[in-house]
């Protein structure tokens, strides 16, 4: 039995590829053109966003190493703040794991259309649904199948991210970097807003802590995977943004919705925009696979801790939490329909901004959990205190500088969570 369990567990490379996939999806192909609005200081925003993300992953590593359990911010919230707060953090975290998937799906379809041409709205919606359904089926076949697919997709989607810097860096135009800020923004405001926007590229950094029960040597593997994976994402993202800025001026780039496709045409000519469109679709598909995987593991681990109904921890014959996986998929499909409504007009931007706030709230709870742990611990160090303080400062800065409308998603999730909490608690199936 133990041998089978060991064989079904994933190691560092599979977990690191999942961590990278969760972060390195639609963001790297969208953010260069959006950060171009902030001109050269937009690159500094990428750097600060990456630094903040690495600080947060180090705090998660502290929690994983120092506590007896690993499994994401929801598990830590319950351990240090009690059942009620633990439930609502769990609820928000699980909802976010599938509610933000339409950002990836919409980006994937957008780039696919640059490869195959326009797709009628109804066919587009059907294809979006098929994307998430197909990956749910793959993940329902077990963690090994999902891990192998994700590793293959991660390796494949790295190709354009290395090709563009390789050919663009020797051809940089220094003139493109002379305009530091937009005309109507101060340097400090430019950097802050660019940092907030760029942080979307690191949402999901904690994902490697969720499947702790199926990871070999989790107290060593998880910290290495999430810290090195996030560092790699920061490096490759900044490198590609610098490369693109150096080939296409930010003033021109901010009006180009598919910056990688445009850069490929500038560098190589011909129909390379179609190639990059196809590769971007594959990249987003791989990132979506990671998030489908996480949504199932989050619900499963929370159910095992009696924070969600036992329905979510039931495993199929492949050892996969199929109930949790398919429930999240149905939620994603519902959001896909909502995204087409007049309220959002099928625009990614509004979902993007709200997703950042959702995860920042979760990261603050994890940081506060470690603060509480340090208060009761006799073995805290100055390094741990400094890292935790910096991570907390970074998260609160993003919250205070964000548009109040972006908090609506968190509030909505909390409101929907109240009746669920009351019902499950009344039935006696939430806590033991």
XYZ file of C-alpha atoms in Angstrom, residues 94 140 296 299 310-316 320-330:
22
model
C -11.798 27.548 -3.546
C -10.080 12.985 -13.115
C -9.809 19.870 -6.958
C -11.584 21.367 -2.070
C -17.274 15.291 2.777
C -18.651 15.191 -0.779
C -15.467 16.906 -1.952
C -12.974 14.417 -0.536
C -14.426 11.358 -2.214
C -11.983 9.823 -4.676
C -12.748 7.936 -7.864
C -8.693 11.757 -8.046
C -11.222 14.026 -6.241
C -13.662 13.933 -9.167
C -16.573 15.493 -7.228
C -14.453 18.508 -6.341
C -13.068 18.795 -9.869
C -16.433 18.712 -11.623
C -18.084 21.077 -9.137
C -15.388 23.674 -9.852
C -15.817 23.122 -13.588
C -19.558 23.793 -13.413
